[in-house]
mmCIF file with all atom_site columns, C-alpha atoms in Angstrom:
data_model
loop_
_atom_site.group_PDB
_atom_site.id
_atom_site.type_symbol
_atom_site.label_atom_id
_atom_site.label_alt_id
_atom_site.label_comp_id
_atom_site.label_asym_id
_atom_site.label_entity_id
_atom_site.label_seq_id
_atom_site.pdbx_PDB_ins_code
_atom_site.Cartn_x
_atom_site.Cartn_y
_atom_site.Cartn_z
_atom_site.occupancy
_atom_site.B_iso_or_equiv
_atom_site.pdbx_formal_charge
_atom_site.auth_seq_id
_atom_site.auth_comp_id
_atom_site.auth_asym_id
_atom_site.auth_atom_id
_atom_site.pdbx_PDB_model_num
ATOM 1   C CA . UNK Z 1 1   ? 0.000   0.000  0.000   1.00 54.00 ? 1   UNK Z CA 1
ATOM 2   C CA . UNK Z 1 2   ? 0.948   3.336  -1.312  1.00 59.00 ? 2   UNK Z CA 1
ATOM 3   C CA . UNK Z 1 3   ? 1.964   6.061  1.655   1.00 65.00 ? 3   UNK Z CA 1
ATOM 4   C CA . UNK Z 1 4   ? -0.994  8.540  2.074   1.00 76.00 ? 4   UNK Z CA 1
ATOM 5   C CA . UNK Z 1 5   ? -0.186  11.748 0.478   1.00 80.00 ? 5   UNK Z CA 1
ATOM 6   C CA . UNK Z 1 6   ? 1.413   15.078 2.265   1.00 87.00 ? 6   UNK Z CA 1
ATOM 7   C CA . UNK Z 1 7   ? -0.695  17.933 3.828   1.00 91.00 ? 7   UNK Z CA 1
ATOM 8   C CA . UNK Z 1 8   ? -0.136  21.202 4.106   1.00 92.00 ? 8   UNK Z CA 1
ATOM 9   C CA . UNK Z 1 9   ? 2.773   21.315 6.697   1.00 94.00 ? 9   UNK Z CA 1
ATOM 10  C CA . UNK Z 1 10  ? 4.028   18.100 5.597   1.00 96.00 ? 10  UNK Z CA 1
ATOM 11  C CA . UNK Z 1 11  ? 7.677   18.180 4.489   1.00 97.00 ? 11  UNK Z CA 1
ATOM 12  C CA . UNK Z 1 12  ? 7.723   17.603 0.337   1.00 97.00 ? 12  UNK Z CA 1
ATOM 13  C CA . UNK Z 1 13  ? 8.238   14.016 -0.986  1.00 96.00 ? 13  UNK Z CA 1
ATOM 14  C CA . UNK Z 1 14  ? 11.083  13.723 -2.779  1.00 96.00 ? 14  UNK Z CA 1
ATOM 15  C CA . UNK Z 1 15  ? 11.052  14.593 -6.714  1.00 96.00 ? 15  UNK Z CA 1
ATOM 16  C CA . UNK Z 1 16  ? 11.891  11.480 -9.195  1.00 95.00 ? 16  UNK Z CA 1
ATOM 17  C CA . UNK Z 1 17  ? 11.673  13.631 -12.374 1.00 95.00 ? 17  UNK Z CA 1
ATOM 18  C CA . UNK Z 1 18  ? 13.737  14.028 -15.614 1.00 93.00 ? 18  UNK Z CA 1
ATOM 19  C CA . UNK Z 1 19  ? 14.234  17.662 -17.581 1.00 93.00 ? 19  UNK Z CA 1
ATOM 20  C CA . UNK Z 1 20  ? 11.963  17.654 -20.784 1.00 91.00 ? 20  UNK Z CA 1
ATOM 21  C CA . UNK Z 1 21  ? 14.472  18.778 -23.312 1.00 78.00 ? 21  UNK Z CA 1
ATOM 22  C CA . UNK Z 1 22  ? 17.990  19.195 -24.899 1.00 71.00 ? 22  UNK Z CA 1
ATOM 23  C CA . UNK Z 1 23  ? 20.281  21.141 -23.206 1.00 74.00 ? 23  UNK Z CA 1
ATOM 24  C CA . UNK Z 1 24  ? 21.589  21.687 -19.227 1.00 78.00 ? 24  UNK Z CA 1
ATOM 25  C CA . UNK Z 1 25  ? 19.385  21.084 -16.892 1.00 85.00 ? 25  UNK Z CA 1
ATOM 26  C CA . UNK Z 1 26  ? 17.661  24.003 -15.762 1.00 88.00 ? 26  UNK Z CA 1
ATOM 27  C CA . UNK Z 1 27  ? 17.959  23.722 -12.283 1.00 88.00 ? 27  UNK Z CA 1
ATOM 28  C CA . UNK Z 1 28  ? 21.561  21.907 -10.886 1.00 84.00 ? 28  UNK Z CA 1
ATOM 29  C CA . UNK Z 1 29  ? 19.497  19.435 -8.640  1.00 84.00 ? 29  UNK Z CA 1
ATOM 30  C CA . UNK Z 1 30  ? 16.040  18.723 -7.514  1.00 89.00 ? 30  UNK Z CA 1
ATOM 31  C CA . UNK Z 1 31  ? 16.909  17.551 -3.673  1.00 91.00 ? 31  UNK Z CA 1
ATOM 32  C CA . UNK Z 1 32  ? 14.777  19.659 -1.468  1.00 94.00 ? 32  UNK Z CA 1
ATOM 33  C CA . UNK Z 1 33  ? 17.933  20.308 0.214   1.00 92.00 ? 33  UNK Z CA 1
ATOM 34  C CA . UNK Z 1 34  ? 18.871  22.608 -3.075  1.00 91.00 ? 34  UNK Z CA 1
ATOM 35  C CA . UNK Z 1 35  ? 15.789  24.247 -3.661  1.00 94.00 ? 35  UNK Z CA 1
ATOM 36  C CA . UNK Z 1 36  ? 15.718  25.777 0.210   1.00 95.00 ? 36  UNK Z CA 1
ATOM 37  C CA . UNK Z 1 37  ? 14.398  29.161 0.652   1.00 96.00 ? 37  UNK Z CA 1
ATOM 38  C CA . UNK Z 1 38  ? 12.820  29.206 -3.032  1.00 97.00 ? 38  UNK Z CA 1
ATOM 39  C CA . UNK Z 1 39  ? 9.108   28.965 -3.384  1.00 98.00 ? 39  UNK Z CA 1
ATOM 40  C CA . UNK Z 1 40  ? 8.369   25.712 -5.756  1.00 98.00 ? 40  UNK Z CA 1
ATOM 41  C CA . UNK Z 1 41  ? 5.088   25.192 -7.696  1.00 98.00 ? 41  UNK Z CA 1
ATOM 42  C CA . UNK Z 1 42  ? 4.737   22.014 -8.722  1.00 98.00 ? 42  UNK Z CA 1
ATOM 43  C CA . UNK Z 1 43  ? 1.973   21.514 -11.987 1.00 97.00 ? 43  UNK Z CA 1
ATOM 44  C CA . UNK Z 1 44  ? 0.915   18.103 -12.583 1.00 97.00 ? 44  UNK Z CA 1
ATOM 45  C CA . UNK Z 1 45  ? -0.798  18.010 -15.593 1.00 97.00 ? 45  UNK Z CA 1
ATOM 46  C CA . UNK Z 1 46  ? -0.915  15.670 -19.118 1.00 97.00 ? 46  UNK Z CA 1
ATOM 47  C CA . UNK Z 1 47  ? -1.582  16.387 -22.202 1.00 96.00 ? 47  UNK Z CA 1
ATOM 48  C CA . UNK Z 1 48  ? -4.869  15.339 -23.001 1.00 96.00 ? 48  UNK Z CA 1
ATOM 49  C CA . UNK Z 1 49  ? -6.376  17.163 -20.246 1.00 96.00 ? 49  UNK Z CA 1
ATOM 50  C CA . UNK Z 1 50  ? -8.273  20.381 -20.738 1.00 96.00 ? 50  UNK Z CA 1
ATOM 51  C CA . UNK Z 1 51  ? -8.393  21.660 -18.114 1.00 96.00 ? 51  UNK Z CA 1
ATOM 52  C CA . UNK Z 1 52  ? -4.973  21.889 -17.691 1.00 96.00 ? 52  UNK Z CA 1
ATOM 53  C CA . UNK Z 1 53  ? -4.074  23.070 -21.305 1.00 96.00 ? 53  UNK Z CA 1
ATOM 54  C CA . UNK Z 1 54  ? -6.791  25.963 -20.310 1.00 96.00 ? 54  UNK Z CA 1
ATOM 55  C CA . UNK Z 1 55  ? -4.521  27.232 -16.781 1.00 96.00 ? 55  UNK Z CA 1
ATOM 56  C CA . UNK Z 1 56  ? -1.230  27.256 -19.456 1.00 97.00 ? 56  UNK Z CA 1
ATOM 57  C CA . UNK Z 1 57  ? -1.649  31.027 -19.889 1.00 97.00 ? 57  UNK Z CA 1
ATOM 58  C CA . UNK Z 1 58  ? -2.169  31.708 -16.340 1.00 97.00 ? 58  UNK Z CA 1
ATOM 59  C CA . UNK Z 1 59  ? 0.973   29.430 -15.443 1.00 97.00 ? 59  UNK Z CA 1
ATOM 60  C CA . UNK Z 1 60  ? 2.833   31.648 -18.417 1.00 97.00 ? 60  UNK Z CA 1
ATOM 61  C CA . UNK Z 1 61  ? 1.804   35.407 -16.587 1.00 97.00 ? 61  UNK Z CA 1
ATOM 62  C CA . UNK Z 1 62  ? 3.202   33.502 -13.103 1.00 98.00 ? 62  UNK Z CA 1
ATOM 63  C CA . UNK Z 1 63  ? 6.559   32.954 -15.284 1.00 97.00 ? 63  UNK Z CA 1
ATOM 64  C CA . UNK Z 1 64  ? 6.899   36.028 -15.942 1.00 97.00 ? 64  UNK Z CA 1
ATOM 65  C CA . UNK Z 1 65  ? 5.853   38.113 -12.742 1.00 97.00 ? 65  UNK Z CA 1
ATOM 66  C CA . UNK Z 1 66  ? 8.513   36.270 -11.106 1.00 97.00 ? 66  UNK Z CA 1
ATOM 67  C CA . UNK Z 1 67  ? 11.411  36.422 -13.246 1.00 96.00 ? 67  UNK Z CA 1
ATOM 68  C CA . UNK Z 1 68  ? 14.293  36.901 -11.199 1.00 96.00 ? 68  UNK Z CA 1
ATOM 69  C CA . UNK Z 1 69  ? 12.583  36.033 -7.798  1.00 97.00 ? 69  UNK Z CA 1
ATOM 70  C CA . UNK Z 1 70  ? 13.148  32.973 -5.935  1.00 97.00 ? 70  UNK Z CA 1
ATOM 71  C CA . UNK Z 1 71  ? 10.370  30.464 -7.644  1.00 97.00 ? 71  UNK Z CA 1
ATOM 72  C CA . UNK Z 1 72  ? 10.117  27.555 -9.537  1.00 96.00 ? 72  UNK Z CA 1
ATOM 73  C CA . UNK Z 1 73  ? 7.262   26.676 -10.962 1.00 97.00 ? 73  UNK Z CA 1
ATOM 74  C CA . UNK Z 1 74  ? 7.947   23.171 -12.594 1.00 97.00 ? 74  UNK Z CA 1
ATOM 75  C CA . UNK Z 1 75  ? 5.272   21.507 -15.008 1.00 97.00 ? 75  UNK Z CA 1
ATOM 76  C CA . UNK Z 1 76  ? 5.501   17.695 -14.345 1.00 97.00 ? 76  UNK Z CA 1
ATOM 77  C CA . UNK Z 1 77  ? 4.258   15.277 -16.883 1.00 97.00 ? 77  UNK Z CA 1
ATOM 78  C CA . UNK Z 1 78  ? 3.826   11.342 -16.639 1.00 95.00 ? 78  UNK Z CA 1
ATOM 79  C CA . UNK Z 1 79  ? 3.462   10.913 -20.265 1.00 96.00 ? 79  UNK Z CA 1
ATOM 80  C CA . UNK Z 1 80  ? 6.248   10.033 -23.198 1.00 95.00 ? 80  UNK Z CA 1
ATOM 81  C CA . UNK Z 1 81  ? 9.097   12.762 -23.194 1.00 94.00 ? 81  UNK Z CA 1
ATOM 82  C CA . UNK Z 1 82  ? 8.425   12.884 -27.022 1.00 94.00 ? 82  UNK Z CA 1
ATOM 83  C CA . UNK Z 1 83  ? 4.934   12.701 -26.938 1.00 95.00 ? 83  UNK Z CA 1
ATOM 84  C CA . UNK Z 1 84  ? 5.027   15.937 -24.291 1.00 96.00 ? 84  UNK Z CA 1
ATOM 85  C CA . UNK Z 1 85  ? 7.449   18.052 -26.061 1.00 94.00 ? 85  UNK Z CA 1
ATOM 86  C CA . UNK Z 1 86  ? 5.075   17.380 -29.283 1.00 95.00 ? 86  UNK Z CA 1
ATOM 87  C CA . UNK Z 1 87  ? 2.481   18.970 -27.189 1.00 95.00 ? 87  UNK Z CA 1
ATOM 88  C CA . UNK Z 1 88  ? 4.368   21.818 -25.931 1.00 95.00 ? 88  UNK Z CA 1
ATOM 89  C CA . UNK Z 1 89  ? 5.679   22.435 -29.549 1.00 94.00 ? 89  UNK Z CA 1
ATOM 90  C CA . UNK Z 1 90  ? 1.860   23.490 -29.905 1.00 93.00 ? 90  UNK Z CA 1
ATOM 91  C CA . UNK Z 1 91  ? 1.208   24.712 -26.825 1.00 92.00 ? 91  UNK Z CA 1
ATOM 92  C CA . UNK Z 1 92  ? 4.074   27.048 -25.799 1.00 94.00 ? 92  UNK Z CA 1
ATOM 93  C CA . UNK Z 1 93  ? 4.475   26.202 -21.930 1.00 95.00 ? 93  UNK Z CA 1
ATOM 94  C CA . UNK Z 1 94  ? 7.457   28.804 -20.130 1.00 95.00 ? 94  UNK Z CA 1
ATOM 95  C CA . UNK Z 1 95  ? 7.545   26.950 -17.168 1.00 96.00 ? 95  UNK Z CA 1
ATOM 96  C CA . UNK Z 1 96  ? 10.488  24.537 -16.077 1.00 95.00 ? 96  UNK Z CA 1
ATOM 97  C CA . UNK Z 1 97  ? 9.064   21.355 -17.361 1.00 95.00 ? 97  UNK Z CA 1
ATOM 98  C CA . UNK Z 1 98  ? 9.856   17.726 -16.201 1.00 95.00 ? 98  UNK Z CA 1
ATOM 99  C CA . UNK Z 1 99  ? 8.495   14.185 -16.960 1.00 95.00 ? 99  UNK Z CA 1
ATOM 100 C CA . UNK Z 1 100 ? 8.077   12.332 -14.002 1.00 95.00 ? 100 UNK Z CA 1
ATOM 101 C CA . UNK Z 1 101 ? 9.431   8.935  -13.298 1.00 91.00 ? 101 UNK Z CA 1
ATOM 102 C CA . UNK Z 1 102 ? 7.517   6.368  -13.439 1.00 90.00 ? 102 UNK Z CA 1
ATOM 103 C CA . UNK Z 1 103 ? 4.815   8.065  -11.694 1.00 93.00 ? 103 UNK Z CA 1
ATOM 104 C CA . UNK Z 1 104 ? 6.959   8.347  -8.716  1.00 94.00 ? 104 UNK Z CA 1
ATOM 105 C CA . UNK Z 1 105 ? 6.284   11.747 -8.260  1.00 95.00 ? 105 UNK Z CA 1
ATOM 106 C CA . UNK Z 1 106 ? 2.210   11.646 -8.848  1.00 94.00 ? 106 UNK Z CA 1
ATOM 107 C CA . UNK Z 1 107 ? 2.461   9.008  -6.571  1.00 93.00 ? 107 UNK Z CA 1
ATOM 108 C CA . UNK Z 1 108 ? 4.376   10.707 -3.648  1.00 94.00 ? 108 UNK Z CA 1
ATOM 109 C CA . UNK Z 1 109 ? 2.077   13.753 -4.130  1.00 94.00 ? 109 UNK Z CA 1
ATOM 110 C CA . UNK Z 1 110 ? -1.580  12.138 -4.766  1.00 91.00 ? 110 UNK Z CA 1
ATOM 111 C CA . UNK Z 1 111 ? -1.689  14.040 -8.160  1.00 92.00 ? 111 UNK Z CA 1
ATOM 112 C CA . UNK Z 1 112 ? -4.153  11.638 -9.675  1.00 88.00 ? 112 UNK Z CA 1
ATOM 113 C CA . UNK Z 1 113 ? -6.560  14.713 -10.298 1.00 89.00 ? 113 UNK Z CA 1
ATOM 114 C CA . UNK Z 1 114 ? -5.458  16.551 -13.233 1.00 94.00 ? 114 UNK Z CA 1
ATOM 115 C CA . UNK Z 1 115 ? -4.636  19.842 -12.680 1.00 95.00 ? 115 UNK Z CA 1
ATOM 116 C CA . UNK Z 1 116 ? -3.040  19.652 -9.447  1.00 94.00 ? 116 UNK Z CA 1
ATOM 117 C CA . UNK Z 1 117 ? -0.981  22.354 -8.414  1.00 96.00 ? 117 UNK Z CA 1
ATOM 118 C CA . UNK Z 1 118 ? 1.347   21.823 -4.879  1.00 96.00 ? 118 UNK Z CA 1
ATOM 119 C CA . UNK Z 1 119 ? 2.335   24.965 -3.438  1.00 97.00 ? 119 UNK Z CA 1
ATOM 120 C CA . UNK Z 1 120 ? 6.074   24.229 -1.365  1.00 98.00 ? 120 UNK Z CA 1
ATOM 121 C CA . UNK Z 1 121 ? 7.198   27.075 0.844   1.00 97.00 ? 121 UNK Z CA 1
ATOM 122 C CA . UNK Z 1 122 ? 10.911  27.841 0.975   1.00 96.00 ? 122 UNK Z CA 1
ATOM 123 C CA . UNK Z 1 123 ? 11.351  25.604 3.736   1.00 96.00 ? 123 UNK Z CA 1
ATOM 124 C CA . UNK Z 1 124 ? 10.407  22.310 1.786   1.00 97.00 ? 124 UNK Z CA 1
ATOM 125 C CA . UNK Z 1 125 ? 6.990   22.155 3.056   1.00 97.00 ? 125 UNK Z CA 1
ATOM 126 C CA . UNK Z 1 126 ? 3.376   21.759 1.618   1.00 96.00 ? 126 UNK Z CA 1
ATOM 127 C CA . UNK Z 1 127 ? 1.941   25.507 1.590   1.00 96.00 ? 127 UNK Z CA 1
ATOM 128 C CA . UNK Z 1 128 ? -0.990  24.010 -0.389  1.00 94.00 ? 128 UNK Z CA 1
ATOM 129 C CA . UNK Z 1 129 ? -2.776  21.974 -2.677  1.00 93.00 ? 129 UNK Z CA 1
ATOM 130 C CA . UNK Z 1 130 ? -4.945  23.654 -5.543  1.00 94.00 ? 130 UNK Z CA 1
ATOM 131 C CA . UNK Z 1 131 ? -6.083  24.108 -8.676  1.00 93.00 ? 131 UNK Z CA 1
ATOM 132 C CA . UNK Z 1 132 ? -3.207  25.720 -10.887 1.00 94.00 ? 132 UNK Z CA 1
ATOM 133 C CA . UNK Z 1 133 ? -5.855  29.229 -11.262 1.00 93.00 ? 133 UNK Z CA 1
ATOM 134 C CA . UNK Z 1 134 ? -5.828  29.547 -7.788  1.00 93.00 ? 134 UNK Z CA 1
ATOM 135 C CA . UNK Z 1 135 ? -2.234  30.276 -7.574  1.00 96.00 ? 135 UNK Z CA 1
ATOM 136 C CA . UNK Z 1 136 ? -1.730  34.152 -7.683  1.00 96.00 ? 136 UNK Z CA 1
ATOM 137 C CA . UNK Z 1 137 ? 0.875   36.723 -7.160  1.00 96.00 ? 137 UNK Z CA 1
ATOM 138 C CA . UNK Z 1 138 ? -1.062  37.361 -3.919  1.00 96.00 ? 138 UNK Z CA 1
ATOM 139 C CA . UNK Z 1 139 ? 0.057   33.721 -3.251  1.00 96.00 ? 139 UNK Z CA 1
ATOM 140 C CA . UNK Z 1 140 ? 3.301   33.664 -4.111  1.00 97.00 ? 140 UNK Z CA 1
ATOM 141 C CA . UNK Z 1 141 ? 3.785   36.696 -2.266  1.00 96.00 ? 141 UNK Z CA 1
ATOM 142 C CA . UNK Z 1 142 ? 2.694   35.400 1.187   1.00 96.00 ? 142 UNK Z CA 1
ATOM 143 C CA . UNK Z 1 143 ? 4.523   32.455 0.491   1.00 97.00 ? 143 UNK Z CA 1
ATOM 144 C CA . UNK Z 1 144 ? 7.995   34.501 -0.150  1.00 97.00 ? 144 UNK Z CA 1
ATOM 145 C CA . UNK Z 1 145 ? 7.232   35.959 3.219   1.00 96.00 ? 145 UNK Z CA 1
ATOM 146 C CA . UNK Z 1 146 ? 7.414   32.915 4.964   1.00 95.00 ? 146 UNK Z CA 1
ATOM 147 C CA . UNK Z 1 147 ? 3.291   32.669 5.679   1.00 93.00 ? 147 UNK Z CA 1
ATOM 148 C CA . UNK Z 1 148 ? 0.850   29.884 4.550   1.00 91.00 ? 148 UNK Z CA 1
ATOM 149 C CA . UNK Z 1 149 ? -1.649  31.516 2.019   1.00 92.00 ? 149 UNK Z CA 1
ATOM 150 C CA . UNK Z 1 150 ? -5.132  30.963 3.255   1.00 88.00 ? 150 UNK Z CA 1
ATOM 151 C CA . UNK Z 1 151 ? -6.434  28.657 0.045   1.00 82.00 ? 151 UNK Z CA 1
ATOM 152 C CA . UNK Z 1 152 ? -9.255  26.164 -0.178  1.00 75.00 ? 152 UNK Z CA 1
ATOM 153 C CA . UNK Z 1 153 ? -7.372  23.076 -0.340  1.00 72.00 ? 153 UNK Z CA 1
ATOM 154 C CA . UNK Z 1 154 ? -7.756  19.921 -2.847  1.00 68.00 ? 154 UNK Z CA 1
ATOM 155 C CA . UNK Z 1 155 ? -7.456  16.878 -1.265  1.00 60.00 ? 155 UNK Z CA 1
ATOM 156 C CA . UNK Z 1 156 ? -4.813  14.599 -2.483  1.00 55.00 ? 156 UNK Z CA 1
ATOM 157 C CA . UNK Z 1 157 ? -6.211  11.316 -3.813  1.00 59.00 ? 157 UNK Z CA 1
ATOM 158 C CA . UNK Z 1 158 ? -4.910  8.276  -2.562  1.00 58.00 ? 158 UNK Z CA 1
ATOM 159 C CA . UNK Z 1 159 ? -2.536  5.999  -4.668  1.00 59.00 ? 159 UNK Z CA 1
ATOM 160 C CA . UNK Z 1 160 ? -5.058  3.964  -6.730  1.00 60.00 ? 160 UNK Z CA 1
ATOM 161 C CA . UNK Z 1 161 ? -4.908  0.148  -6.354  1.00 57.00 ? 161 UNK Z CA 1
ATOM 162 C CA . UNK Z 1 162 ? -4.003  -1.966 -9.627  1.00 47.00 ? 162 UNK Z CA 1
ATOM 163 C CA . UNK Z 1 163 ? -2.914  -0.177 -12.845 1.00 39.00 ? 163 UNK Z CA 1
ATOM 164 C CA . UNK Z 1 164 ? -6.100  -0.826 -14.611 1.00 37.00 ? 164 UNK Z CA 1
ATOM 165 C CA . UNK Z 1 165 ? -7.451  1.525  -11.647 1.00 42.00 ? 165 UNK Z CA 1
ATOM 166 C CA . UNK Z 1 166 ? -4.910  3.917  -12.078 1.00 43.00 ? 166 UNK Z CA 1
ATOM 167 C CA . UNK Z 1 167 ? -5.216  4.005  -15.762 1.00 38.00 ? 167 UNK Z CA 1
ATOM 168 C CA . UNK Z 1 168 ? -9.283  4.708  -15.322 1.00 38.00 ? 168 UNK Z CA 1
ATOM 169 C CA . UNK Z 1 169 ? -8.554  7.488  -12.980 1.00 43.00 ? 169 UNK Z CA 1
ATOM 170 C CA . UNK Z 1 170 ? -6.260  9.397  -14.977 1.00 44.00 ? 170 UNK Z CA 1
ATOM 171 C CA . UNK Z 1 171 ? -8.293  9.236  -17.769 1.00 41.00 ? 171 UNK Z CA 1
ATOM 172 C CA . UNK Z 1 172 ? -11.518 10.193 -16.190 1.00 41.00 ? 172 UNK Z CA 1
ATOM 173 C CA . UNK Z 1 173 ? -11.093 14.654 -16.255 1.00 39.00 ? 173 UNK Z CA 1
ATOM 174 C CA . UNK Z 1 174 ? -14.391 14.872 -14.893 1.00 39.00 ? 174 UNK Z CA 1
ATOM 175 C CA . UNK Z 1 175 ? -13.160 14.146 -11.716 1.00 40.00 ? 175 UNK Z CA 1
ATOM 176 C CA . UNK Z 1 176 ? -11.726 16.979 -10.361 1.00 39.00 ? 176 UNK Z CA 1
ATOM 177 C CA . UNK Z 1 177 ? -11.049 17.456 -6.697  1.00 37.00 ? 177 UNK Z CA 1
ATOM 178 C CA . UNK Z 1 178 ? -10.953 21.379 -6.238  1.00 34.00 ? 178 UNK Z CA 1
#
């Protein structure tokens, strides 16, 4: 049986997750350790989902309003690197962007709900879980000042049991948990 999924105050899971892309990586490392005092939004999302091609603009305007701050948003897929980067060759995404591991990292964070956004405050814990619009400046602020925004938190979803149950889930959009 799967471990049940952090909370908000939880220390972050570890990240199993490979750059999307040619090139360095854009971050040296992705041990919590490294990424202290930075704010880190994690995106789970896939390809096929809606609404998480919808929230790409919103993740874009984030990218930008905090260039040069300490954030990283990082888009985390669980499907083909090539079949991804197809995507994003349509869909223009300016977020880091990782594939995850085999599913390691939905795993570790519950992310079977697609869009699933994880808020992690500069001290490696869960600020939050929500949907990817509900992540604003305001937000990111209060997490840069070392506060917990008050959000209305998703609930992570368990690990399902069996990969024919796991493949229904992330197939099924309609079920949303925000």
């Amino acid at each position: 049986m799967a471990p049940a999924p952090p909370r908000v105050g939880d220390p972050a899971p570890p990240l199993d997750l490979s750059w999307l892309g040619d090139g360095p990586p854009p971050l040296p490392s992705l041990r919590w350790d490294d990424l202290r005092g930075q704010v880190v939004i994690l995106d789970f999302w896939a390809t096929w989902c809606a609404p998480c091609i919808a929230s790409v603009p919103h993740l874009n305007n984030l990218v930008e309003a905090t260039r040069g701050r300490p954030v990283q948003i990082i888009s985390v897929a669980y499907e083909p690197p090539a079949a991804v980067a197809a995507f994003l060759d349509q869909h223009p995404l300016r977020t880091l962007r990782a594939v995850d591991n085999n599913l390691a990292t939905f795993r570790a964070y519950g992310a079977w709900s697609l869009p699933t956004t994880v808020l992690v405050n500069g001290e490696g814990r869960i600020a939050g879980v929500v949907h990817p619009e509900s992540v604003t400046l305001e937000v990111i602020e209060t997490l840069l000042a070392g506060r917990t925004p008050a959000l209305d938190q998703a609930e992570p979803v368990p690990d399902p049991e069996g990969s024919e149950a796991l493949f229904r889930r992330l197939l099924r959009t309609e079920e949303t948990v925000w």
